[in-house]
Amino acid sequence: MPLNSHFDMMAVYIANGLYLYYTPALILLGSVGNLLSVYVFYNSKLRLQSTSQYLSALAISDTIFLLQLIPPWLSAMQITALFYKVGFCQIFVYLSYVTCCSSAWLVVAFTVERFVAVLYPLRRNAWCTVRRARHVIIGLSLAALVMNLPVLRFTVPFQNDCNLDRSYLEQAASFNVVDTIVSFTVPLSLIVLLNVWIITGVCRLESTRHQLMKVQRLALGDRSRASRLVGCPRSQQRVTRMLLIVSSVFVFLNLPAYALRILAYTYNLVSIFS
């Protein structure tokens, strides 16, 4: 047997094994973790913070994305062919597009809110409200639902597959470009830009804080009193740090996902035309 064929067989074997065990574990652990997060956000004082509204919506969106992975996994394991049936195929693919788009823009939304809270703290109470956050969440969700409606037409089930309708190749290619820009390129760019801006602002505020503390310490001769007089609230610092981590993780985890998505789409087009 040629060496390349041996490596190909090993790669397929490993990929199948990972898909068999990793997918259900990811769905179970991810869904449980997300639902627990939503429970904590809505059954504590955190529900009074606008940031919790965005994080709860993000957790729900991610849970829906994980749950829509179940039918294709069951079909791949030959347990049921539900994923290959008319209607179900389109709905599950549509949900994957909608949740990916809404999750990306939810991360942008709470990053913008944190940007306002850090760099414009006097406007935070007026702009960063729970009511406004809910309106933004509803608006983003509706926009994602409407924008991805073409997926319902471009997707069609085959005997053992749920793939692109060949009669809509040109339209689907155009939609894929628009979707990549709207659901990935623009949100990613905004998140990176805002995070850099927030980090710069935090560093500037900390520098100013330390300088004021030094002046007050010299004037008052009491370091503890100066620390109490000047400085950002610890809770706001923790929230800012947490959201910076969330948005940064989103960027790093979505880069390979979208790269693979573009490669897979290109491969499908090449195979169809060849």
PDB file of C-alpha atoms in Angstrom:
ATOM      1  CA  MET A   1       0.000   0.000   0.000  1.00  0.00           C
ATOM      2  CA  PRO A   2       1.442   3.446  -0.915  1.00  0.00           C
ATOM      3  CA  LEU A   3       2.533   5.617   1.992  1.00  0.00           C
ATOM      4  CA  ASN A   4       0.161   8.449   1.055  1.00  0.00           C
ATOM      5  CA  SER A   5      -2.811   6.075   1.019  1.00  0.00           C
ATOM      6  CA  HIS A   6      -1.849   4.825   4.464  1.00  0.00           C
ATOM      7  CA  PHE A   7      -1.747   8.363   5.841  1.00  0.00           C
ATOM      8  CA  ASP A   8      -5.093   9.157   4.188  1.00  0.00           C
ATOM      9  CA  MET A   9      -6.709   6.140   5.809  1.00  0.00           C
ATOM     10  CA  MET A  10      -5.259   7.069   9.198  1.00  0.00           C
ATOM     11  CA  ALA A  11      -6.490  10.652   8.830  1.00  0.00           C
ATOM     12  CA  VAL A  12      -9.999   9.483   7.941  1.00  0.00           C
ATOM     13  CA  TYR A  13      -9.976   7.032  10.867  1.00  0.00           C
ATOM     14  CA  ILE A  14      -8.891   9.704  13.341  1.00  0.00           C
ATOM     15  CA  ALA A  15     -11.392  12.247  11.963  1.00  0.00           C
ATOM     16  CA  ASN A  16     -14.242   9.740  12.232  1.00  0.00           C
ATOM     17  CA  GLY A  17     -13.227   8.855  15.771  1.00  0.00           C
ATOM     18  CA  LEU A  18     -13.105  12.488  16.819  1.00  0.00           C
ATOM     19  CA  TYR A  19     -16.467  13.171  15.206  1.00  0.00           C
ATOM     20  CA  LEU A  20     -18.009  10.126  16.884  1.00  0.00           C
ATOM     21  CA  TYR A  21     -16.983  11.029  20.444  1.00  0.00           C
ATOM     22  CA  TYR A  22     -16.072  14.724  20.398  1.00  0.00           C
ATOM     23  CA  THR A  23     -19.329  16.032  18.888  1.00  0.00           C
ATOM     24  CA  PRO A  24     -21.760  14.626  21.511  1.00  0.00           C
ATOM     25  CA  ALA A  25     -19.379  15.607  24.322  1.00  0.00           C
ATOM     26  CA  LEU A  26     -19.168  19.136  22.938  1.00  0.00           C
ATOM     27  CA  ILE A  27     -22.941  19.386  22.581  1.00  0.00           C
ATOM     28  CA  LEU A  28     -23.610  18.086  26.087  1.00  0.00           C
ATOM     29  CA  LEU A  29     -20.974  20.050  27.979  1.00  0.00           C
ATOM     30  CA  GLY A  30     -21.466  23.234  25.962  1.00  0.00           C
ATOM     31  CA  SER A  31     -25.252  23.212  26.295  1.00  0.00           C
ATOM     32  CA  VAL A  32     -25.173  22.491  30.030  1.00  0.00           C
ATOM     33  CA  GLY A  33     -22.598  25.227  30.599  1.00  0.00           C
ATOM     34  CA  ASN A  34     -24.551  27.762  28.565  1.00  0.00           C
ATOM     35  CA  LEU A  35     -27.862  26.988  30.265  1.00  0.00           C
ATOM     36  CA  LEU A  36     -26.254  27.230  33.697  1.00  0.00           C
ATOM     37  CA  SER A  37     -24.864  30.616  32.713  1.00  0.00           C
ATOM     38  CA  VAL A  38     -28.309  31.827  31.658  1.00  0.00           C
ATOM     39  CA  TYR A  39     -29.768  30.555  34.963  1.00  0.00           C
ATOM     40  CA  VAL A  40     -27.146  32.449  36.964  1.00  0.00           C
ATOM     41  CA  PHE A  41     -27.639  35.629  34.949  1.00  0.00           C
ATOM     42  CA  TYR A  42     -31.414  35.642  35.410  1.00  0.00           C
ATOM     43  CA  ASN A  43     -31.615  34.424  39.011  1.00  0.00           C
ATOM     44  CA  SER A  44     -29.203  36.828  40.654  1.00  0.00           C
ATOM     45  CA  LYS A  45     -28.470  40.529  40.828  1.00  0.00           C
ATOM     46  CA  LEU A  46     -26.630  40.153  37.531  1.00  0.00           C
ATOM     47  CA  ARG A  47     -29.964  40.355  35.705  1.00  0.00           C
ATOM     48  CA  LEU A  48     -30.002  44.081  36.506  1.00  0.00           C
ATOM     49  CA  GLN A  49     -26.882  44.631  34.379  1.00  0.00           C
ATOM     50  CA  SER A  50     -27.136  45.183  30.639  1.00  0.00           C
ATOM     51  CA  THR A  51     -23.989  43.129  30.089  1.00  0.00           C
ATOM     52  CA  SER A  52     -25.778  40.059  31.475  1.00  0.00           C
ATOM     53  CA  GLN A  53     -28.483  40.465  28.838  1.00  0.00           C
ATOM     54  CA  TYR A  54     -25.923  40.220  26.042  1.00  0.00           C
ATOM     55  CA  LEU A  55     -24.108  37.280  27.622  1.00  0.00           C
ATOM     56  CA  SER A  56     -27.395  35.431  28.191  1.00  0.00           C
ATOM     57  CA  ALA A  57     -28.449  35.976  24.574  1.00  0.00           C
ATOM     58  CA  LEU A  58     -25.015  34.807  23.423  1.00  0.00           C
ATOM     59  CA  ALA A  59     -25.302  31.665  25.556  1.00  0.00           C
ATOM     60  CA  ILE A  60     -28.765  30.898  24.122  1.00  0.00           C
ATOM     61  CA  SER A  61     -27.551  31.461  20.548  1.00  0.00           C
ATOM     62  CA  ASP A  62     -24.573  29.182  21.096  1.00  0.00           C
ATOM     63  CA  THR A  63     -26.806  26.523  22.648  1.00  0.00           C
ATOM     64  CA  ILE A  64     -29.100  26.547  19.600  1.00  0.00           C
ATOM     65  CA  PHE A  65     -26.039  26.182  17.380  1.00  0.00           C
ATOM     66  CA  LEU A  66     -24.864  23.180  19.414  1.00  0.00           C
ATOM     67  CA  LEU A  67     -28.286  21.527  19.382  1.00  0.00           C
ATOM     68  CA  GLN A  68     -28.581  21.803  15.596  1.00  0.00           C
ATOM     69  CA  LEU A  69     -25.435  19.659  15.394  1.00  0.00           C
ATOM     70  CA  ILE A  70     -27.369  16.669  16.755  1.00  0.00           C
ATOM     71  CA  PRO A  71     -29.337  15.704  13.567  1.00  0.00           C
ATOM     72  CA  PRO A  72     -26.252  15.630  11.266  1.00  0.00           C
ATOM     73  CA  TRP A  73     -24.359  13.628  13.901  1.00  0.00           C
ATOM     74  CA  LEU A  74     -27.237  11.134  14.188  1.00  0.00           C
ATOM     75  CA  SER A  75     -27.338  10.828  10.396  1.00  0.00           C
ATOM     76  CA  ALA A  76     -23.571  10.321  10.183  1.00  0.00           C
ATOM     77  CA  MET A  77     -23.850   7.597  12.828  1.00  0.00           C
ATOM     78  CA  GLN A  78     -26.659   6.021  10.758  1.00  0.00           C
ATOM     79  CA  ILE A  79     -29.087   6.303  13.651  1.00  0.00           C
ATOM     80  CA  THR A  80     -31.634   8.358  11.732  1.00  0.00           C
ATOM     81  CA  ALA A  81     -31.841  10.054   8.335  1.00  0.00           C
ATOM     82  CA  LEU A  82     -33.761  13.066   9.652  1.00  0.00           C
ATOM     83  CA  PHE A  83     -31.053  15.483   8.504  1.00  0.00           C
ATOM     84  CA  TYR A  84     -31.474  14.315   4.886  1.00  0.00           C
ATOM     85  CA  LYS A  85     -35.228  14.913   4.743  1.00  0.00           C
ATOM     86  CA  VAL A  86     -36.852  17.863   2.980  1.00  0.00           C
ATOM     87  CA  GLY A  87     -37.525  20.716   5.391  1.00  0.00           C
ATOM     88  CA  PHE A  88     -35.297  19.454   8.176  1.00  0.00           C
ATOM     89  CA  CYS A  89     -32.167  19.811   6.063  1.00  0.00           C
ATOM     90  CA  GLN A  90     -32.949  23.439   5.230  1.00  0.00           C
ATOM     91  CA  ILE A  91     -33.996  24.378   8.777  1.00  0.00           C
ATOM     92  CA  PHE A  92     -30.892  22.972  10.465  1.00  0.00           C
ATOM     93  CA  VAL A  93     -28.516  24.617   7.996  1.00  0.00           C
ATOM     94  CA  TYR A  94     -30.491  27.868   8.310  1.00  0.00           C
ATOM     95  CA  LEU A  95     -30.205  27.766  12.116  1.00  0.00           C
ATOM     96  CA  SER A  96     -26.452  27.305  11.892  1.00  0.00           C
ATOM     97  CA  TYR A  97     -26.133  30.429   9.733  1.00  0.00           C
ATOM     98  CA  VAL A  98     -28.492  32.480  11.907  1.00  0.00           C
ATOM     99  CA  THR A  99     -26.788  31.581  15.184  1.00  0.00           C
ATOM    100  CA  CYS A 100     -23.303  32.201  13.789  1.00  0.00           C
ATOM    101  CA  CYS A 101     -24.350  35.635  12.560  1.00  0.00           C
ATOM    102  CA  SER A 102     -26.230  36.629  15.719  1.00  0.00           C
ATOM    103  CA  SER A 103     -23.433  35.397  18.018  1.00  0.00           C
ATOM    104  CA  ALA A 104     -20.860  37.477  16.145  1.00  0.00           C
ATOM    105  CA  TRP A 105     -22.903  40.654  16.431  1.00  0.00           C
ATOM    106  CA  LEU A 106     -23.807  40.010  20.070  1.00  0.00           C
ATOM    107  CA  VAL A 107     -20.093  39.970  20.835  1.00  0.00           C
ATOM    108  CA  VAL A 108     -19.784  43.259  18.939  1.00  0.00           C
ATOM    109  CA  ALA A 109     -22.718  44.697  20.922  1.00  0.00           C
ATOM    110  CA  PHE A 110     -21.307  44.038  24.369  1.00  0.00           C
ATOM    111  CA  THR A 111     -17.853  45.106  23.217  1.00  0.00           C
ATOM    112  CA  VAL A 112     -19.346  48.454  22.151  1.00  0.00           C
ATOM    113  CA  GLU A 113     -21.053  48.709  25.531  1.00  0.00           C
ATOM    114  CA  ARG A 114     -17.802  48.071  27.354  1.00  0.00           C
ATOM    115  CA  PHE A 115     -16.135  50.652  25.114  1.00  0.00           C
ATOM    116  CA  VAL A 116     -18.695  53.229  26.254  1.00  0.00           C
ATOM    117  CA  ALA A 117     -18.394  52.201  29.913  1.00  0.00           C
ATOM    118  CA  VAL A 118     -14.593  52.487  29.925  1.00  0.00           C
ATOM    119  CA  LEU A 119     -14.002  55.556  27.776  1.00  0.00           C
ATOM    120  CA  TYR A 120     -17.230  57.459  28.470  1.00  0.00           C
ATOM    121  CA  PRO A 121     -18.108  56.490  32.068  1.00  0.00           C
ATOM    122  CA  LEU A 122     -20.366  59.509  32.609  1.00  0.00           C
ATOM    123  CA  ARG A 123     -22.666  58.276  29.832  1.00  0.00           C
ATOM    124  CA  ARG A 124     -22.679  54.637  30.906  1.00  0.00           C
ATOM    125  CA  ASN A 125     -25.819  54.822  33.059  1.00  0.00           C
ATOM    126  CA  ALA A 126     -27.755  56.559  30.302  1.00  0.00           C
ATOM    127  CA  TRP A 127     -26.611  54.408  27.376  1.00  0.00           C
ATOM    128  CA  CYS A 128     -25.912  50.986  28.890  1.00  0.00           C
ATOM    129  CA  THR A 129     -29.356  50.059  30.173  1.00  0.00           C
ATOM    130  CA  VAL A 130     -31.122  46.721  30.346  1.00  0.00           C
ATOM    131  CA  ARG A 131     -33.971  48.011  28.182  1.00  0.00           C
ATOM    132  CA  ARG A 132     -31.619  49.229  25.478  1.00  0.00           C
ATOM    133  CA  ALA A 133     -29.717  45.926  25.582  1.00  0.00           C
ATOM    134  CA  ARG A 134     -32.936  43.961  25.043  1.00  0.00           C
ATOM    135  CA  HIS A 135     -33.890  46.158  22.087  1.00  0.00           C
ATOM    136  CA  VAL A 136     -30.450  45.632  20.543  1.00  0.00           C
ATOM    137  CA  ILE A 137     -30.687  41.862  21.068  1.00  0.00           C
ATOM    138  CA  ILE A 138     -34.119  41.695  19.426  1.00  0.00           C
ATOM    139  CA  GLY A 139     -32.952  43.857  16.528  1.00  0.00           C
ATOM    140  CA  LEU A 140     -29.829  41.747  15.918  1.00  0.00           C
ATOM    141  CA  SER A 141     -31.826  38.517  16.106  1.00  0.00           C
ATOM    142  CA  LEU A 142     -34.422  39.696  13.611  1.00  0.00           C
ATOM    143  CA  ALA A 143     -31.712  40.974  11.262  1.00  0.00           C
ATOM    144  CA  ALA A 144     -29.930  37.597  11.383  1.00  0.00           C
ATOM    145  CA  LEU A 145     -33.196  35.742  10.707  1.00  0.00           C
ATOM    146  CA  VAL A 146     -34.030  37.897   7.699  1.00  0.00           C
ATOM    147  CA  MET A 147     -30.540  38.100   6.216  1.00  0.00           C
ATOM    148  CA  ASN A 148     -30.095  34.325   6.133  1.00  0.00           C
ATOM    149  CA  LEU A 149     -33.453  33.484   4.536  1.00  0.00           C
ATOM    150  CA  PRO A 150     -31.764  32.677   1.170  1.00  0.00           C
ATOM    151  CA  VAL A 151     -30.130  29.660   2.846  1.00  0.00           C
ATOM    152  CA  LEU A 152     -33.539  27.996   2.929  1.00  0.00           C
ATOM    153  CA  ARG A 153     -33.612  28.103  -0.880  1.00  0.00           C
ATOM    154  CA  PHE A 154     -29.975  27.343  -1.613  1.00  0.00           C
ATOM    155  CA  THR A 155     -29.942  24.172   0.511  1.00  0.00           C
ATOM    156  CA  VAL A 156     -31.397  20.908  -0.711  1.00  0.00           C
ATOM    157  CA  PRO A 157     -31.304  17.337   0.665  1.00  0.00           C
ATOM    158  CA  PHE A 158     -29.895  14.450  -1.325  1.00  0.00           C
ATOM    159  CA  GLN A 159     -30.031  10.729  -0.627  1.00  0.00           C
ATOM    160  CA  ASN A 160     -27.246  10.811   1.951  1.00  0.00           C
ATOM    161  CA  ASP A 161     -26.345  14.463   2.056  1.00  0.00           C
ATOM    162  CA  CYS A 162     -27.639  17.975   2.716  1.00  0.00           C
ATOM    163  CA  ASN A 163     -25.813  20.332   0.395  1.00  0.00           C
ATOM    164  CA  LEU A 164     -25.965  23.191  -2.075  1.00  0.00           C
ATOM    165  CA  ASP A 165     -28.614  23.230  -4.797  1.00  0.00           C
ATOM    166  CA  ARG A 166     -26.662  23.187  -8.070  1.00  0.00           C
ATOM    167  CA  SER A 167     -29.231  25.340  -9.841  1.00  0.00           C
ATOM    168  CA  TYR A 168     -28.325  28.235  -7.506  1.00  0.00           C
ATOM    169  CA  LEU A 169     -24.535  28.066  -7.650  1.00  0.00           C
ATOM    170  CA  GLU A 170     -24.009  31.667  -8.760  1.00  0.00           C
ATOM    171  CA  GLN A 171     -26.483  33.123  -6.257  1.00  0.00           C
ATOM    172  CA  ALA A 172     -25.099  30.966  -3.459  1.00  0.00           C
ATOM    173  CA  ALA A 173     -21.551  32.090  -4.243  1.00  0.00           C
ATOM    174  CA  SER A 174     -22.606  35.742  -3.994  1.00  0.00           C
ATOM    175  CA  PHE A 175     -24.479  35.068  -0.755  1.00  0.00           C
ATOM    176  CA  ASN A 176     -21.459  33.297   0.720  1.00  0.00           C
ATOM    177  CA  VAL A 177     -19.292  36.357   0.053  1.00  0.00           C
ATOM    178  CA  VAL A 178     -21.851  38.676   1.661  1.00  0.00           C
ATOM    179  CA  ASP A 179     -22.343  36.334   4.614  1.00  0.00           C
ATOM    180  CA  THR A 180     -18.594  36.062   5.220  1.00  0.00           C
ATOM    181  CA  ILE A 181     -18.277  39.842   5.235  1.00  0.00           C
ATOM    182  CA  VAL A 182     -21.351  40.480   7.422  1.00  0.00           C
ATOM    183  CA  SER A 183     -20.976  37.543   9.832  1.00  0.00           C
ATOM    184  CA  PHE A 184     -17.206  37.467  10.137  1.00  0.00           C
ATOM    185  CA  THR A 185     -15.059  40.150   8.508  1.00  0.00           C
ATOM    186  CA  VAL A 186     -16.920  43.236   9.773  1.00  0.00           C
ATOM    187  CA  PRO A 187     -17.623  41.901  13.313  1.00  0.00           C
ATOM    188  CA  LEU A 188     -14.069  40.610  13.653  1.00  0.00           C
ATOM    189  CA  SER A 189     -12.599  43.942  12.563  1.00  0.00           C
ATOM    190  CA  LEU A 190     -14.846  45.885  14.945  1.00  0.00           C
ATOM    191  CA  ILE A 191     -14.049  43.583  17.872  1.00  0.00           C
ATOM    192  CA  VAL A 192     -10.300  43.839  17.321  1.00  0.00           C
ATOM    193  CA  LEU A 193     -10.449  47.624  16.870  1.00  0.00           C
ATOM    194  CA  LEU A 194     -12.641  48.190  19.925  1.00  0.00           C
ATOM    195  CA  ASN A 195     -10.559  45.852  22.090  1.00  0.00           C
ATOM    196  CA  VAL A 196      -7.376  47.683  21.187  1.00  0.00           C
ATOM    197  CA  TRP A 197      -9.138  50.971  21.926  1.00  0.00           C
ATOM    198  CA  ILE A 198     -10.443  49.671  25.272  1.00  0.00           C
ATOM    199  CA  ILE A 199      -7.042  48.327  26.334  1.00  0.00           C
ATOM    200  CA  THR A 200      -5.419  51.634  25.390  1.00  0.00           C
ATOM    201  CA  GLY A 201      -8.068  53.528  27.351  1.00  0.00           C
ATOM    202  CA  VAL A 202      -7.697  51.273  30.391  1.00  0.00           C
ATOM    203  CA  CYS A 203      -3.914  51.714  30.364  1.00  0.00           C
ATOM    204  CA  ARG A 204      -4.322  55.484  30.076  1.00  0.00           C
ATOM    205  CA  LEU A 205      -6.825  55.561  32.947  1.00  0.00           C
ATOM    206  CA  GLU A 206      -4.572  53.423  35.133  1.00  0.00           C
ATOM    207  CA  SER A 207      -1.622  55.691  34.410  1.00  0.00           C
ATOM    208  CA  THR A 208      -3.679  58.743  35.340  1.00  0.00           C
ATOM    209  CA  ARG A 209      -4.951  56.975  38.446  1.00  0.00           C
ATOM    210  CA  HIS A 210      -1.455  56.148  39.667  1.00  0.00           C
ATOM    211  CA  GLN A 211      -0.290  59.709  39.052  1.00  0.00           C
ATOM    212  CA  LEU A 212      -3.235  61.126  41.031  1.00  0.00           C
ATOM    213  CA  MET A 213      -2.619  58.639  43.827  1.00  0.00           C
ATOM    214  CA  LYS A 214       1.003  59.735  43.990  1.00  0.00           C
ATOM    215  CA  VAL A 215       0.027  63.411  44.165  1.00  0.00           C
ATOM    216  CA  GLN A 216      -2.619  62.757  46.822  1.00  0.00           C
ATOM    217  CA  ARG A 217      -0.255  60.562  48.820  1.00  0.00           C
ATOM    218  CA  LEU A 218       2.279  63.362  48.906  1.00  0.00           C
ATOM    219  CA  ALA A 219      -0.396  65.905  49.800  1.00  0.00           C
ATOM    220  CA  LEU A 220      -2.269  63.842  52.375  1.00  0.00           C
ATOM    221  CA  GLY A 221       0.472  61.603  53.643  1.00  0.00           C
ATOM    222  CA  ASP A 222      -2.008  58.731  53.756  1.00  0.00           C
ATOM    223  CA  ARG A 223      -1.789  56.144  51.010  1.00  0.00           C
ATOM    224  CA  SER A 224      -4.848  54.191  52.056  1.00  0.00           C
ATOM    225  CA  ARG A 225      -6.979  57.303  52.038  1.00  0.00           C
ATOM    226  CA  ALA A 226      -5.674  58.279  48.623  1.00  0.00           C
ATOM    227  CA  SER A 227      -6.499  54.832  47.292  1.00  0.00           C
ATOM    228  CA  ARG A 228     -10.046  55.244  48.470  1.00  0.00           C
ATOM    229  CA  LEU A 229     -10.375  58.665  46.896  1.00  0.00           C
ATOM    230  CA  VAL A 230      -9.113  57.777  43.443  1.00  0.00           C
ATOM    231  CA  GLY A 231      -9.558  54.755  41.236  1.00  0.00           C
ATOM    232  CA  CYS A 232     -12.008  52.854  39.101  1.00  0.00           C
ATOM    233  CA  PRO A 233     -14.484  50.482  40.777  1.00  0.00           C
ATOM    234  CA  ARG A 234     -13.108  46.973  41.074  1.00  0.00           C
ATOM    235  CA  SER A 235     -16.359  45.510  39.716  1.00  0.00           C
ATOM    236  CA  GLN A 236     -16.025  47.500  36.499  1.00  0.00           C
ATOM    237  CA  GLN A 237     -12.432  46.364  36.111  1.00  0.00           C
ATOM    238  CA  ARG A 238     -13.471  42.722  36.491  1.00  0.00           C
ATOM    239  CA  VAL A 239     -16.316  43.091  33.980  1.00  0.00           C
ATOM    240  CA  THR A 240     -14.033  44.786  31.476  1.00  0.00           C
ATOM    241  CA  ARG A 241     -11.400  42.073  31.867  1.00  0.00           C
ATOM    242  CA  MET A 242     -13.982  39.297  31.482  1.00  0.00           C
ATOM    243  CA  LEU A 243     -15.541  40.782  28.336  1.00  0.00           C
ATOM    244  CA  LEU A 244     -12.138  41.400  26.789  1.00  0.00           C
ATOM    245  CA  ILE A 245     -11.371  37.709  27.309  1.00  0.00           C
ATOM    246  CA  VAL A 246     -14.740  36.633  25.848  1.00  0.00           C
ATOM    247  CA  SER A 247     -14.386  38.767  22.733  1.00  0.00           C
ATOM    248  CA  SER A 248     -10.736  37.792  22.226  1.00  0.00           C
ATOM    249  CA  VAL A 249     -11.564  34.087  22.524  1.00  0.00           C
ATOM    250  CA  PHE A 250     -14.355  34.591  20.009  1.00  0.00           C
ATOM    251  CA  VAL A 251     -11.890  36.058  17.520  1.00  0.00           C
ATOM    252  CA  PHE A 252      -9.312  33.291  17.904  1.00  0.00           C
ATOM    253  CA  LEU A 253     -11.844  30.450  17.787  1.00  0.00           C
ATOM    254  CA  ASN A 254     -13.726  31.784  14.773  1.00  0.00           C
ATOM    255  CA  LEU A 255     -10.682  32.423  12.595  1.00  0.00           C
ATOM    256  CA  PRO A 256     -10.028  28.718  11.854  1.00  0.00           C
ATOM    257  CA  ALA A 257     -13.758  27.949  11.646  1.00  0.00           C
ATOM    258  CA  TYR A 258     -14.385  30.470   8.908  1.00  0.00           C
ATOM    259  CA  ALA A 259     -11.169  29.544   7.124  1.00  0.00           C
ATOM    260  CA  LEU A 260     -12.337  25.914   6.993  1.00  0.00           C
ATOM    261  CA  ARG A 261     -15.779  27.044   5.895  1.00  0.00           C
ATOM    262  CA  ILE A 262     -14.358  28.982   2.947  1.00  0.00           C
ATOM    263  CA  LEU A 263     -12.086  26.072   2.004  1.00  0.00           C
ATOM    264  CA  ALA A 264     -14.982  23.607   2.162  1.00  0.00           C
ATOM    265  CA  TYR A 265     -17.172  25.865   0.059  1.00  0.00           C
ATOM    266  CA  THR A 266     -14.401  26.295  -2.512  1.00  0.00           C
ATOM    267  CA  TYR A 267     -13.844  22.540  -2.596  1.00  0.00           C
ATOM    268  CA  ASN A 268     -17.545  21.925  -3.223  1.00  0.00           C
ATOM    269  CA  LEU A 269     -17.595  24.408  -6.091  1.00  0.00           C
ATOM    270  CA  VAL A 270     -14.488  22.863  -7.674  1.00  0.00           C
ATOM    271  CA  SER A 271     -15.876  19.344  -7.349  1.00  0.00           C
ATOM    272  CA  ILE A 272     -19.211  20.384  -8.843  1.00  0.00           C
ATOM    273  CA  PHE A 273     -17.736  22.194 -11.831  1.00  0.00           C
ATOM    274  CA  SER A 274     -15.134  19.484 -12.457  1.00  0.00           C
TER     275      SER A 274
END
